[in-house]
């Protein structure tokens, strides 16, 4: 039998003004138990996708299926989904207990059962001693936990999270990231997590969906997306610092960068201009190779990032911290040829070498 | 030079607003309390101290007890419907996308119209034979009471006018309170499975409660002080059925020239106002969320 995902979006479009599509012909299948991260810059439409799944925004065109049933016309309250909001959206007039219990109360669960469930969830999240407090007497991290508690207590198998960590300070964000992944393992519920923070996406996701301007750019595991970006947008968006994207000059005998010929593989499709993509960690300062003038050095302790100009282009190279460089120095760098990504200059799409066809399945990494 | 104001400068600035407060409020307050122990007739220079007899007579007087009952009925009958209708209209308006300001303005209009003028128009509206109110009731085959001349209906006529005037005002405060509730709270409620009634009960009503308390206190004090509409519509009649405490005070002071008895009523109005405000503040500790 054909196995459907727990959530399926088919040719979904969303328009607020009936003129331009904020989400354009989106197809996405989310399998049961997956931790899926929708990643994109602000305004890319990732939150809108989440809100359409939740039932907070109507779907302009296309179909949404949850557990095989079409949900377009099902109101949010009947979709049995839990959601955590960016600003937590806690009820300021209710205690922590009442906030967590809210969903159960309006669903007329009996009192003893509510108490039992809320206490269990509170214990899980370390909120037991705060149950009688109001949200305003809690720290940001605690409020965040209450919002999570309200979602967990419902025992639903789909969680939607709309940038839940972005209001927390950097340190707390790291610990919450860990806790959320842990929680996801314990509950084994399907989680869709929206963020613009690629670190969150890389560290938490089973599957990342990169979105820009309402369109899916790439779907894959963190490793796939990092190592084999599908287009120039993904290449530039994922990784910090970003991948070096170097346009090559085309001449009679082939392609060149900074006056040096570059060995290019044969491609499955004929490219219209070439862009070479290489991550900073796959470059090395060396006695030979491509000339570079160092303009700026970022010392992070564990690594140093050497910023320079090569062939009129900015490049970033990661180097080990023990080596000494100085600003203004003229030197050379090399690239690991196995790690180069090739992009078509015209379409921005990734080009696959013809001799070793890339198949997604070989690279799929299974998590947890 | 010392930039701080010295004590005399400070006193001077405090004195400016304090003078009118003293002249029109604090001194008359004490004078009234003092007058309530006399039998001054408002005109002649002499008077006698009568001790508590003004108060004792008052409590034994049927007209007073009737006025007290009328005041309670009038207060409850205006404050509660005004708050409920104001809330309902505000919620209805908050769901509209267009013409909100226009409709708000329309509903707010009665409040900025002088009560005297409005009451005159309403006295015509309530005319038993040609007034539009009874025309309409008649159209639906309902009984057509003699609004302003039937002692069973007169107080309701005054209540209707007062509620009509104040509803738009209450609505405006509720509208403002509603816009301050973040949309995400309702979205969470949707996702958590709350229906329309649950949302109103668990979110809307508690979150506008500071506004409700404010309106409750102001409208209650306003009800205790209602005068214009009663004076124009019914002059306290028929047979005292619309005579509230304040109207009783007016009659005692300026129609019967019994200043001692009148000020006793005034003091009692003050005491009632203070007690009501105190109670509502106490209750609010439990039910009002800030």
XYZ file of C-alpha atoms in Angstrom, chain A residues 2-317:
316
model
C 1.095 3.551 -0.684
C 2.221 5.066 2.610
C 1.197 8.655 3.174
C 3.061 11.088 5.380
C 1.346 12.232 8.566
C 1.193 15.733 7.086
C 1.036 16.388 3.393
C 0.854 19.648 1.507
C -0.057 19.298 -2.148
C 0.365 22.223 -4.522
C -0.454 24.618 -1.700
C -0.508 28.335 -2.478
C -1.307 31.224 -0.195
C -2.148 34.748 -1.166
C -3.206 37.582 1.142
C -4.186 40.016 -1.598
C -5.264 37.642 -4.385
C -2.492 39.014 -6.559
C 0.846 37.739 -5.356
C 1.466 34.348 -3.827
C 3.260 34.389 -0.492
C 3.506 30.629 -0.750
C 3.735 29.321 -4.273
C 2.804 25.770 -5.243
C 4.303 24.098 -2.189
C 4.660 20.333 -1.999
C 5.858 18.818 1.230
C 5.496 15.455 2.917
C 6.266 15.064 6.589
C 6.576 11.589 7.952
C 5.380 10.447 11.344
C 7.821 11.108 14.177
C 10.094 13.381 12.170
C 11.612 16.567 13.522
C 11.262 18.852 10.526
C 12.687 22.359 10.510
C 11.346 24.991 8.146
C 14.313 27.277 7.653
C 14.384 30.550 5.791
C 15.063 34.262 6.147
C 12.353 36.443 7.658
C 9.528 37.051 5.230
C 10.172 33.795 3.392
C 6.731 32.433 4.265
C 7.808 29.700 6.679
C 5.534 30.902 9.475
C 2.651 31.151 7.014
C 3.130 27.482 6.123
C 2.993 26.566 9.800
C -0.111 28.682 10.359
C -1.825 27.020 7.414
C -1.095 23.593 8.889
C -2.428 24.798 12.262
C -5.569 26.194 10.663
C -4.892 29.803 11.620
C -4.624 30.887 7.988
C -6.931 29.669 5.248
C -5.286 27.902 2.305
C -5.809 29.787 -0.960
C -5.140 26.869 -3.289
C -4.108 23.229 -3.015
C -4.739 20.599 -0.358
C -3.535 19.900 3.142
C -3.800 16.350 4.422
C -3.239 15.327 8.024
C -3.241 11.583 8.655
C -4.704 11.108 5.208
C -7.700 13.384 5.711
C -8.143 16.653 3.855
C -8.035 19.488 6.409
C -8.552 22.655 4.353
C -11.995 23.299 5.814
C -11.454 21.848 9.278
C -11.259 24.628 11.916
C -8.113 24.865 14.024
C -9.838 23.614 17.134
C -10.742 20.310 15.492
C -7.328 19.549 13.999
C -5.893 18.195 17.257
C -2.536 19.870 16.856
C -0.449 21.581 19.518
C 1.443 24.769 18.794
C 4.068 26.841 20.582
C 4.255 30.527 19.692
C 7.263 32.797 19.467
C 5.986 35.126 22.199
C 4.657 32.084 24.140
C 1.121 33.558 24.169
C 0.517 32.650 27.806
C -2.671 33.859 29.454
C -1.516 36.605 31.824
C -4.517 36.221 34.138
C -4.078 32.504 34.662
C -1.631 30.644 36.867
C 0.920 28.315 35.331
C -1.358 25.424 36.234
C -4.361 26.985 34.502
C -2.299 27.902 31.468
C -1.133 24.335 31.026
C -4.581 22.958 31.808
C -6.428 25.341 29.468
C -6.737 22.973 26.496
C -7.935 20.125 28.708
C -10.425 22.352 30.513
C -12.104 23.626 27.375
C -12.226 20.049 26.128
C -14.090 19.115 29.311
C -11.588 16.570 30.609
C -12.484 15.658 34.192
C -10.757 17.512 37.007
C -8.791 14.659 38.550
C -7.431 13.666 35.176
C -6.394 17.266 34.431
C -4.544 17.538 37.722
C -2.731 14.288 37.168
C -1.668 15.225 33.636
C -0.606 18.767 34.452
C 1.463 17.589 37.383
C 3.191 14.992 35.262
C 4.037 17.539 32.569
C 5.152 20.101 35.147
C 7.511 17.584 36.641
C 8.906 16.715 33.236
C 9.644 20.393 32.581
C 10.780 21.310 36.084
C 7.790 23.586 36.713
C 6.309 21.856 39.742
C 7.169 24.609 42.200
C 5.865 27.335 39.885
C 2.366 25.978 39.245
C 0.643 28.626 41.361
C 2.498 31.591 39.873
C 1.349 33.936 37.137
C 3.404 34.130 33.919
C 4.662 37.631 34.697
C 6.495 36.238 37.747
C 8.474 33.803 35.607
C 11.692 34.207 33.645
C 11.714 33.945 29.842
C 12.967 30.377 29.966
C 10.280 29.348 32.440
C 7.566 31.002 30.358
C 8.882 29.073 27.395
C 8.526 25.840 29.354
C 4.957 26.689 30.306
C 4.142 27.196 26.625
C 5.734 23.820 25.896
C 3.832 22.278 28.782
C 0.550 23.526 27.383
C 1.405 21.837 24.093
C 2.636 18.566 25.610
C -0.209 18.050 28.066
C -2.685 17.534 25.246
C -1.110 14.219 24.171
C -1.379 15.086 20.526
C 1.076 13.628 18.058
C 1.767 16.790 16.048
C 3.680 19.764 17.436
C 4.079 23.038 15.599
C 6.678 25.477 16.894
C 6.973 28.993 15.543
C 10.444 30.296 16.417
C 10.013 29.262 20.041
C 13.613 29.963 21.018
C 14.156 33.349 19.439
C 13.089 35.333 22.530
C 15.612 33.585 24.768
C 19.162 34.665 25.441
C 21.972 32.836 23.665
C 22.951 30.507 26.511
C 19.416 29.473 27.353
C 18.733 28.904 23.674
C 21.497 26.292 23.531
C 20.169 24.378 26.540
C 16.559 24.593 25.315
C 17.674 23.271 21.933
C 19.049 20.216 23.615
C 15.967 19.792 25.782
C 13.623 20.075 22.830
C 15.451 17.337 20.940
C 15.387 15.190 24.078
C 11.685 15.879 24.501
C 11.043 14.989 20.882
C 12.741 11.637 21.422
C 10.672 10.929 24.534
C 7.347 11.895 23.007
C 8.138 10.674 19.506
C 5.613 13.160 18.171
C 5.953 14.732 14.766
C 7.433 18.191 15.202
C 7.511 21.040 12.719
C 9.810 23.769 13.893
C 10.083 27.145 12.174
C 13.274 29.151 12.522
C 15.542 31.574 10.712
C 18.494 30.358 12.768
C 20.533 27.843 10.803
C 22.309 26.588 13.924
C 18.955 25.561 15.367
C 18.080 23.877 12.103
C 21.390 22.042 11.771
C 21.467 20.815 15.366
C 17.847 19.778 15.800
C 16.431 18.639 12.502
C 15.947 15.183 11.055
C 14.938 17.002 7.910
C 15.427 20.618 6.921
C 13.155 22.386 4.472
C 14.867 25.517 3.192
C 12.359 28.121 2.096
C 12.831 31.410 0.344
C 10.240 33.735 -1.149
C 7.482 31.222 -0.594
C 9.223 28.434 -2.468
C 10.939 25.315 -1.228
C 14.617 25.593 -2.118
C 15.774 22.238 -0.830
C 14.627 19.408 1.398
C 17.170 17.162 3.031
C 19.055 16.109 6.119
C 21.319 18.754 7.693
C 24.360 17.011 6.171
C 22.854 16.917 2.678
C 21.913 20.538 2.835
C 25.284 21.572 4.137
C 27.394 19.494 1.770
C 25.227 19.500 -1.334
C 23.306 22.778 -1.462
C 20.784 22.611 -4.286
C 21.215 26.178 -5.443
C 23.013 29.431 -4.819
C 20.466 30.591 -2.243
C 20.937 27.531 -0.042
C 24.713 27.692 -0.516
C 24.780 31.300 0.646
C 22.247 30.897 3.459
C 23.557 27.790 5.205
C 26.884 27.896 6.999
C 28.516 30.612 9.008
C 30.561 32.101 7.532
C 28.816 31.298 4.271
C 30.189 29.247 1.409
C 32.557 31.118 -0.897
C 30.758 31.560 -4.211
C 33.224 32.422 -6.943
C 32.112 33.161 -10.526
C 34.555 31.687 -13.055
C 35.787 33.307 -16.252
C 35.126 31.288 -19.359
C 37.761 31.239 -22.081
C 38.594 29.084 -25.083
C 40.277 26.317 -23.141
C 37.947 26.180 -20.140
C 37.200 28.038 -16.909
C 39.551 30.160 -14.822
C 39.585 31.877 -11.423
C 42.049 34.600 -10.418
C 44.066 33.911 -13.533
C 44.422 30.187 -12.815
C 42.784 27.510 -14.899
C 40.314 25.370 -12.972
C 39.770 21.704 -13.616
C 36.042 21.236 -14.148
C 34.229 17.918 -14.438
C 31.799 17.186 -17.233
C 28.244 18.049 -16.260
C 24.977 16.295 -16.912
C 23.584 19.525 -18.327
C 25.487 22.126 -20.286
C 26.036 25.099 -17.927
C 25.499 28.685 -18.933
C 28.400 30.204 -16.993
C 29.855 28.589 -13.864
C 29.990 29.509 -10.209
C 32.299 27.578 -7.923
C 31.214 27.048 -4.331
C 33.679 26.086 -1.609
C 33.284 26.254 2.145
C 35.884 28.133 4.218
C 36.977 24.900 5.928
C 37.792 23.308 2.560
C 40.312 26.046 1.711
C 43.880 26.239 2.999
C 46.468 29.016 2.953
C 49.418 27.598 1.052
C 52.610 28.482 -0.763
C 50.928 27.948 -4.118
C 47.453 28.068 -5.639
C 45.236 31.140 -6.044
C 46.645 34.501 -4.984
C 44.887 36.197 -2.061
C 45.439 39.436 -0.165
C 44.431 39.197 3.505
C 42.101 42.020 4.559
C 40.753 40.907 7.909
C 41.362 38.170 10.470
C 38.644 36.809 12.762
C 40.153 34.880 15.651
C 37.558 32.682 17.358
C 39.978 30.830 19.610
C 39.397 27.357 18.204
C 39.717 28.559 14.591
C 40.598 31.667 12.763
C 38.754 32.914 9.701
C 40.994 34.641 7.187
C 39.085 37.130 5.029
C 40.778 38.159 1.818
C 40.387 39.329 -1.748
C 41.181 36.934 -4.550
C 40.525 37.626 -8.229
C 38.457 40.661 -7.198
C 36.230 38.479 -4.980
C 35.926 38.226 -1.225
C 36.944 34.835 0.087
C 36.926 33.388 3.605
C 39.339 30.642 4.618
